[in-house]
Amino acid sequence: EVPPLVALSLIYDKPNNLEEARFSLPFAVGTMLASGQLGIENLTNEALVNRRIQMEMSKVEMRRIDSLQDTKAPECARITLLTDDDRELTGYLGEPMGMPSNPMSDDQIYDKFLRCTAVGGMFSDQSTTLLKHLATIELASSALIAL
């Protein structure tokens, strides 16, 4: 269950390409259920046709619930899992990780940066060096920044 803003963003129930997969709640949840994680490295053409991910996606239903609209949590979500033994497990997240009131830790940001650069084709040592420079950019002289 999602508020209108989220429903307007996550418009693809059955994504046909990677661009659509980026805006698909079933793809995101299906990937997490099938592989135990969701990250940039999971956004691949192989994942789009993966039978296990497809099977898990078919179990996901997104519902727009206007009453969830909240100016303090415009990107909230309430999830209900129905288990094989007929239990219902429900959870609510007001603000996703990365929002100002739910920030990522430095370690999480660094890990995300390194995963993104790896997917982009950058070698690990280059990424690590760049990350070290970015982490200390405030200390750089204005002459270095101008370069």
PDB file of N, CA and C in Angstrom, residues 45-104:
ATOM      1  N   ASN A  45      19.616  -7.023 -17.495  1.00  0.00           N
ATOM      2  CA  ASN A  45      18.710  -7.684 -18.426  1.00  0.00           C
ATOM      3  C   ASN A  45      18.453  -9.127 -18.001  1.00  0.00           C
ATOM      4  N   GLU A  46      19.473  -9.768 -17.429  1.00  0.00           N
ATOM      5  CA  GLU A  46      19.310 -11.141 -16.952  1.00  0.00           C
ATOM      6  C   GLU A  46      18.260 -11.209 -15.835  1.00  0.00           C
ATOM      7  N   ALA A  47      18.255 -10.225 -14.960  1.00  0.00           N
ATOM      8  CA  ALA A  47      17.277 -10.201 -13.866  1.00  0.00           C
ATOM      9  C   ALA A  47      15.855 -10.052 -14.400  1.00  0.00           C
ATOM     10  N   LEU A  48      15.696  -9.282 -15.476  1.00  0.00           N
ATOM     11  CA  LEU A  48      14.362  -9.075 -16.045  1.00  0.00           C
ATOM     12  C   LEU A  48      13.726 -10.372 -16.523  1.00  0.00           C
ATOM     13  N   VAL A  49      14.547 -11.331 -16.961  1.00  0.00           N
ATOM     14  CA  VAL A  49      14.004 -12.593 -17.480  1.00  0.00           C
ATOM     15  C   VAL A  49      14.236 -13.763 -16.530  1.00  0.00           C
ATOM     16  N   ASN A  50      14.792 -13.489 -15.362  1.00  0.00           N
ATOM     17  CA  ASN A  50      15.051 -14.536 -14.386  1.00  0.00           C
ATOM     18  C   ASN A  50      13.730 -15.141 -13.915  1.00  0.00           C
ATOM     19  N   ARG A  51      13.602 -16.463 -14.053  1.00  0.00           N
ATOM     20  CA  ARG A  51      12.336 -17.137 -13.709  1.00  0.00           C
ATOM     21  C   ARG A  51      11.963 -16.969 -12.240  1.00  0.00           C
ATOM     22  N   ARG A  52      12.943 -17.051 -11.369  1.00  0.00           N
ATOM     23  CA  ARG A  52      12.643 -16.929  -9.938  1.00  0.00           C
ATOM     24  C   ARG A  52      12.152 -15.518  -9.609  1.00  0.00           C
ATOM     25  N   ILE A  53      12.808 -14.526 -10.168  1.00  0.00           N
ATOM     26  CA  ILE A  53      12.368 -13.140  -9.944  1.00  0.00           C
ATOM     27  C   ILE A  53      10.971 -12.947 -10.526  1.00  0.00           C
ATOM     28  N   GLN A  54      10.729 -13.470 -11.725  1.00  0.00           N
ATOM     29  CA  GLN A  54       9.403 -13.373 -12.342  1.00  0.00           C
ATOM     30  C   GLN A  54       8.335 -14.015 -11.464  1.00  0.00           C
ATOM     31  N   MET A  55       8.664 -15.178 -10.897  1.00  0.00           N
ATOM     32  CA  MET A  55       7.714 -15.870 -10.031  1.00  0.00           C
ATOM     33  C   MET A  55       7.397 -15.027  -8.792  1.00  0.00           C
ATOM     34  N   GLU A  56       8.440 -14.456  -8.180  1.00  0.00           N
ATOM     35  CA  GLU A  56       8.233 -13.623  -6.987  1.00  0.00           C
ATOM     36  C   GLU A  56       7.478 -12.343  -7.338  1.00  0.00           C
ATOM     37  N   MET A  57       7.755 -11.768  -8.503  1.00  0.00           N
ATOM     38  CA  MET A  57       7.043 -10.558  -8.930  1.00  0.00           C
ATOM     39  C   MET A  57       5.546 -10.804  -9.038  1.00  0.00           C
ATOM     40  N   SER A  58       5.174 -12.001  -9.467  1.00  0.00           N
ATOM     41  CA  SER A  58       3.753 -12.308  -9.646  1.00  0.00           C
ATOM     42  C   SER A  58       2.992 -12.325  -8.321  1.00  0.00           C
ATOM     43  N   LYS A  59       3.711 -12.371  -7.220  1.00  0.00           N
ATOM     44  CA  LYS A  59       3.086 -12.386  -5.895  1.00  0.00           C
ATOM     45  C   LYS A  59       2.871 -10.979  -5.333  1.00  0.00           C
ATOM     46  N   VAL A  60       3.373  -9.970  -6.039  1.00  0.00           N
ATOM     47  CA  VAL A  60       3.360  -8.596  -5.525  1.00  0.00           C
ATOM     48  C   VAL A  60       2.191  -7.821  -6.116  1.00  0.00           C
ATOM     49  N   GLU A  61       1.457  -7.164  -5.237  1.00  0.00           N
ATOM     50  CA  GLU A  61       0.356  -6.294  -5.660  1.00  0.00           C
ATOM     51  C   GLU A  61       0.517  -4.945  -4.965  1.00  0.00           C
ATOM     52  N   MET A  62       0.612  -3.897  -5.756  1.00  0.00           N
ATOM     53  CA  MET A  62       0.718  -2.560  -5.190  1.00  0.00           C
ATOM     54  C   MET A  62      -0.664  -1.913  -5.240  1.00  0.00           C
ATOM     55  N   ARG A  63      -1.059  -1.313  -4.127  1.00  0.00           N
ATOM     56  CA  ARG A  63      -2.347  -0.619  -4.050  1.00  0.00           C
ATOM     57  C   ARG A  63      -2.104   0.837  -3.667  1.00  0.00           C
ATOM     58  N   ARG A  64      -2.740   1.728  -4.395  1.00  0.00           N
ATOM     59  CA  ARG A  64      -2.708   3.154  -4.048  1.00  0.00           C
ATOM     60  C   ARG A  64      -3.751   3.379  -2.961  1.00  0.00           C
ATOM     61  N   ILE A  65      -3.297   3.929  -1.843  1.00  0.00           N
ATOM     62  CA  ILE A  65      -4.185   4.229  -0.719  1.00  0.00           C
ATOM     63  C   ILE A  65      -4.064   5.725  -0.432  1.00  0.00           C
ATOM     64  N   ASP A  66      -5.050   6.495  -0.851  1.00  0.00           N
ATOM     65  CA  ASP A  66      -4.993   7.950  -0.699  1.00  0.00           C
ATOM     66  C   ASP A  66      -4.865   8.383   0.755  1.00  0.00           C
ATOM     67  N   SER A  67      -5.419   7.617   1.672  1.00  0.00           N
ATOM     68  CA  SER A  67      -5.364   7.995   3.089  1.00  0.00           C
ATOM     69  C   SER A  67      -3.941   7.888   3.657  1.00  0.00           C
ATOM     70  N   LEU A  68      -3.026   7.243   2.931  1.00  0.00           N
ATOM     71  CA  LEU A  68      -1.627   7.192   3.383  1.00  0.00           C
ATOM     72  C   LEU A  68      -0.891   8.498   3.096  1.00  0.00           C
ATOM     73  N   GLN A  69      -1.513   9.376   2.303  1.00  0.00           N
ATOM     74  CA  GLN A  69      -0.875  10.652   1.962  1.00  0.00           C
ATOM     75  C   GLN A  69      -0.535  11.415   3.234  1.00  0.00           C
ATOM     76  N   ASP A  70       0.724  11.803   3.367  1.00  0.00           N
ATOM     77  CA  ASP A  70       1.186  12.503   4.560  1.00  0.00           C
ATOM     78  C   ASP A  70       2.319  13.423   4.138  1.00  0.00           C
ATOM     79  N   THR A  71       2.197  14.715   4.413  1.00  0.00           N
ATOM     80  CA  THR A  71       3.246  15.649   4.003  1.00  0.00           C
ATOM     81  C   THR A  71       4.570  15.355   4.693  1.00  0.00           C
ATOM     82  N   LYS A  72       4.535  14.731   5.869  1.00  0.00           N
ATOM     83  CA  LYS A  72       5.768  14.394   6.578  1.00  0.00           C
ATOM     84  C   LYS A  72       6.413  13.133   6.017  1.00  0.00           C
ATOM     85  N   ALA A  73       5.620  12.302   5.347  1.00  0.00           N
ATOM     86  CA  ALA A  73       6.129  11.039   4.805  1.00  0.00           C
ATOM     87  C   ALA A  73       5.497  10.779   3.434  1.00  0.00           C
ATOM     88  N   PRO A  74       5.815  11.624   2.426  1.00  0.00           N
ATOM     89  CA  PRO A  74       5.158  11.479   1.122  1.00  0.00           C
ATOM     90  C   PRO A  74       5.560  10.210   0.367  1.00  0.00           C
ATOM     91  N   GLU A  75       6.648   9.569   0.781  1.00  0.00           N
ATOM     92  CA  GLU A  75       7.094   8.355   0.103  1.00  0.00           C
ATOM     93  C   GLU A  75       7.014   7.138   1.024  1.00  0.00           C
ATOM     94  N   CYS A  76       6.017   7.135   1.870  1.00  0.00           N
ATOM     95  CA  CYS A  76       5.848   6.031   2.821  1.00  0.00           C
ATOM     96  C   CYS A  76       5.323   4.785   2.111  1.00  0.00           C
ATOM     97  N   ALA A  77       5.297   3.705   2.827  1.00  0.00           N
ATOM     98  CA  ALA A  77       4.707   2.460   2.313  1.00  0.00           C
ATOM     99  C   ALA A  77       4.320   1.582   3.495  1.00  0.00           C
ATOM    100  N   ARG A  78       3.248   0.865   3.305  1.00  0.00           N
ATOM    101  CA  ARG A  78       2.836  -0.146   4.275  1.00  0.00           C
ATOM    102  C   ARG A  78       2.820  -1.464   3.516  1.00  0.00           C
ATOM    103  N   ILE A  79       3.478  -2.450   4.069  1.00  0.00           N
ATOM    104  CA  ILE A  79       3.557  -3.739   3.393  1.00  0.00           C
ATOM    105  C   ILE A  79       2.909  -4.809   4.251  1.00  0.00           C
ATOM    106  N   THR A  80       2.187  -5.678   3.593  1.00  0.00           N
ATOM    107  CA  THR A  80       1.582  -6.819   4.263  1.00  0.00           C
ATOM    108  C   THR A  80       2.046  -8.081   3.547  1.00  0.00           C
ATOM    109  N   LEU A  81       2.637  -8.982   4.296  1.00  0.00           N
ATOM    110  CA  LEU A  81       3.071 -10.267   3.751  1.00  0.00           C
ATOM    111  C   LEU A  81       2.101 -11.338   4.213  1.00  0.00           C
ATOM    112  N   LEU A  82       1.647 -12.123   3.274  1.00  0.00           N
ATOM    113  CA  LEU A  82       0.786 -13.259   3.591  1.00  0.00           C
ATOM    114  C   LEU A  82       1.662 -14.502   3.507  1.00  0.00           C
ATOM    115  N   THR A  83       1.811 -15.198   4.622  1.00  0.00           N
ATOM    116  CA  THR A  83       2.704 -16.358   4.662  1.00  0.00           C
ATOM    117  C   THR A  83       1.988 -17.626   4.214  1.00  0.00           C
ATOM    118  N   ASP A  84       2.761 -18.646   3.928  1.00  0.00           N
ATOM    119  CA  ASP A  84       2.201 -19.931   3.505  1.00  0.00           C
ATOM    120  C   ASP A  84       1.300 -20.549   4.573  1.00  0.00           C
ATOM    121  N   ASP A  85       1.546 -20.186   5.841  1.00  0.00           N
ATOM    122  CA  ASP A  85       0.708 -20.738   6.922  1.00  0.00           C
ATOM    123  C   ASP A  85      -0.394 -19.750   7.340  1.00  0.00           C
ATOM    124  N   ASP A  86      -0.792 -18.893   6.401  1.00  0.00           N
ATOM    125  CA  ASP A  86      -1.924 -17.975   6.556  1.00  0.00           C
ATOM    126  C   ASP A  86      -1.751 -16.894   7.614  1.00  0.00           C
ATOM    127  N   ARG A  87      -0.511 -16.535   7.932  1.00  0.00           N
ATOM    128  CA  ARG A  87      -0.299 -15.396   8.831  1.00  0.00           C
ATOM    129  C   ARG A  87      -0.145 -14.130   7.992  1.00  0.00           C
ATOM    130  N   GLU A  88      -0.509 -13.008   8.596  1.00  0.00           N
ATOM    131  CA  GLU A  88      -0.305 -11.698   7.974  1.00  0.00           C
ATOM    132  C   GLU A  88       0.727 -10.942   8.785  1.00  0.00           C
ATOM    133  N   LEU A  89       1.776 -10.501   8.122  1.00  0.00           N
ATOM    134  CA  LEU A  89       2.812  -9.688   8.761  1.00  0.00           C
ATOM    135  C   LEU A  89       2.771  -8.319   8.106  1.00  0.00           C
ATOM    136  N   THR A  90       2.600  -7.272   8.910  1.00  0.00           N
ATOM    137  CA  THR A  90       2.465  -5.924   8.375  1.00  0.00           C
ATOM    138  C   THR A  90       3.543  -5.011   8.961  1.00  0.00           C
ATOM    139  N   GLY A  91       4.072  -4.156   8.106  1.00  0.00           N
ATOM    140  CA  GLY A  91       5.055  -3.172   8.538  1.00  0.00           C
ATOM    141  C   GLY A  91       4.830  -1.858   7.811  1.00  0.00           C
ATOM    142  N   TYR A  92       5.350  -0.784   8.384  1.00  0.00           N
ATOM    143  CA  TYR A  92       5.184   0.552   7.810  1.00  0.00           C
ATOM    144  C   TYR A  92       6.524   1.265   7.855  1.00  0.00           C
ATOM    145  N   LEU A  93       6.867   1.936   6.766  1.00  0.00           N
ATOM    146  CA  LEU A  93       8.066   2.763   6.732  1.00  0.00           C
ATOM    147  C   LEU A  93       7.637   4.152   6.289  1.00  0.00           C
ATOM    148  N   GLY A  94       7.817   5.113   7.172  1.00  0.00           N
ATOM    149  CA  GLY A  94       7.405   6.480   6.876  1.00  0.00           C
ATOM    150  C   GLY A  94       8.308   7.171   5.882  1.00  0.00           C
ATOM    151  N   GLU A  95       9.598   7.009   6.058  1.00  0.00           N
ATOM    152  CA  GLU A  95      10.534   7.670   5.153  1.00  0.00           C
ATOM    153  C   GLU A  95      11.625   6.687   4.761  1.00  0.00           C
ATOM    154  N   PRO A  96      11.830   6.505   3.465  1.00  0.00           N
ATOM    155  CA  PRO A  96      12.842   5.558   3.000  1.00  0.00           C
ATOM    156  C   PRO A  96      14.244   5.979   3.416  1.00  0.00           C
ATOM    157  N   MET A  97      15.125   5.004   3.456  1.00  0.00           N
ATOM    158  CA  MET A  97      16.521   5.296   3.769  1.00  0.00           C
ATOM    159  C   MET A  97      17.066   6.283   2.739  1.00  0.00           C
ATOM    160  N   GLY A  98      17.806   7.237   3.225  1.00  0.00           N
ATOM    161  CA  GLY A  98      18.383   8.262   2.370  1.00  0.00           C
ATOM    162  C   GLY A  98      17.650   9.589   2.469  1.00  0.00           C
ATOM    163  N   MET A  99      16.470   9.572   3.081  1.00  0.00           N
ATOM    164  CA  MET A  99      15.738  10.813   3.286  1.00  0.00           C
ATOM    165  C   MET A  99      16.355  11.547   4.475  1.00  0.00           C
ATOM    166  N   PRO A 100      16.165  12.863   4.569  1.00  0.00           N
ATOM    167  CA  PRO A 100      16.785  13.619   5.657  1.00  0.00           C
ATOM    168  C   PRO A 100      16.516  13.076   7.059  1.00  0.00           C
ATOM    169  N   SER A 101      15.315  12.581   7.298  1.00  0.00           N
ATOM    170  CA  SER A 101      15.018  12.073   8.636  1.00  0.00           C
ATOM    171  C   SER A 101      15.400  10.596   8.801  1.00  0.00           C
ATOM    172  N   ASN A 102      15.896   9.968   7.733  1.00  0.00           N
ATOM    173  CA  ASN A 102      16.341   8.581   7.791  1.00  0.00           C
ATOM    174  C   ASN A 102      17.612   8.452   6.945  1.00  0.00           C
ATOM    175  N   PRO A 103      18.660   9.176   7.332  1.00  0.00           N
ATOM    176  CA  PRO A 103      19.861   9.239   6.494  1.00  0.00           C
ATOM    177  C   PRO A 103      20.655   7.934   6.479  1.00  0.00           C
ATOM    178  N   MET A 104      21.409   7.777   5.403  1.00  0.00           N
ATOM    179  CA  MET A 104      22.341   6.661   5.305  1.00  0.00           C
ATOM    180  C   MET A 104      23.583   7.013   6.116  1.00  0.00           C
TER     181      MET A 104
END
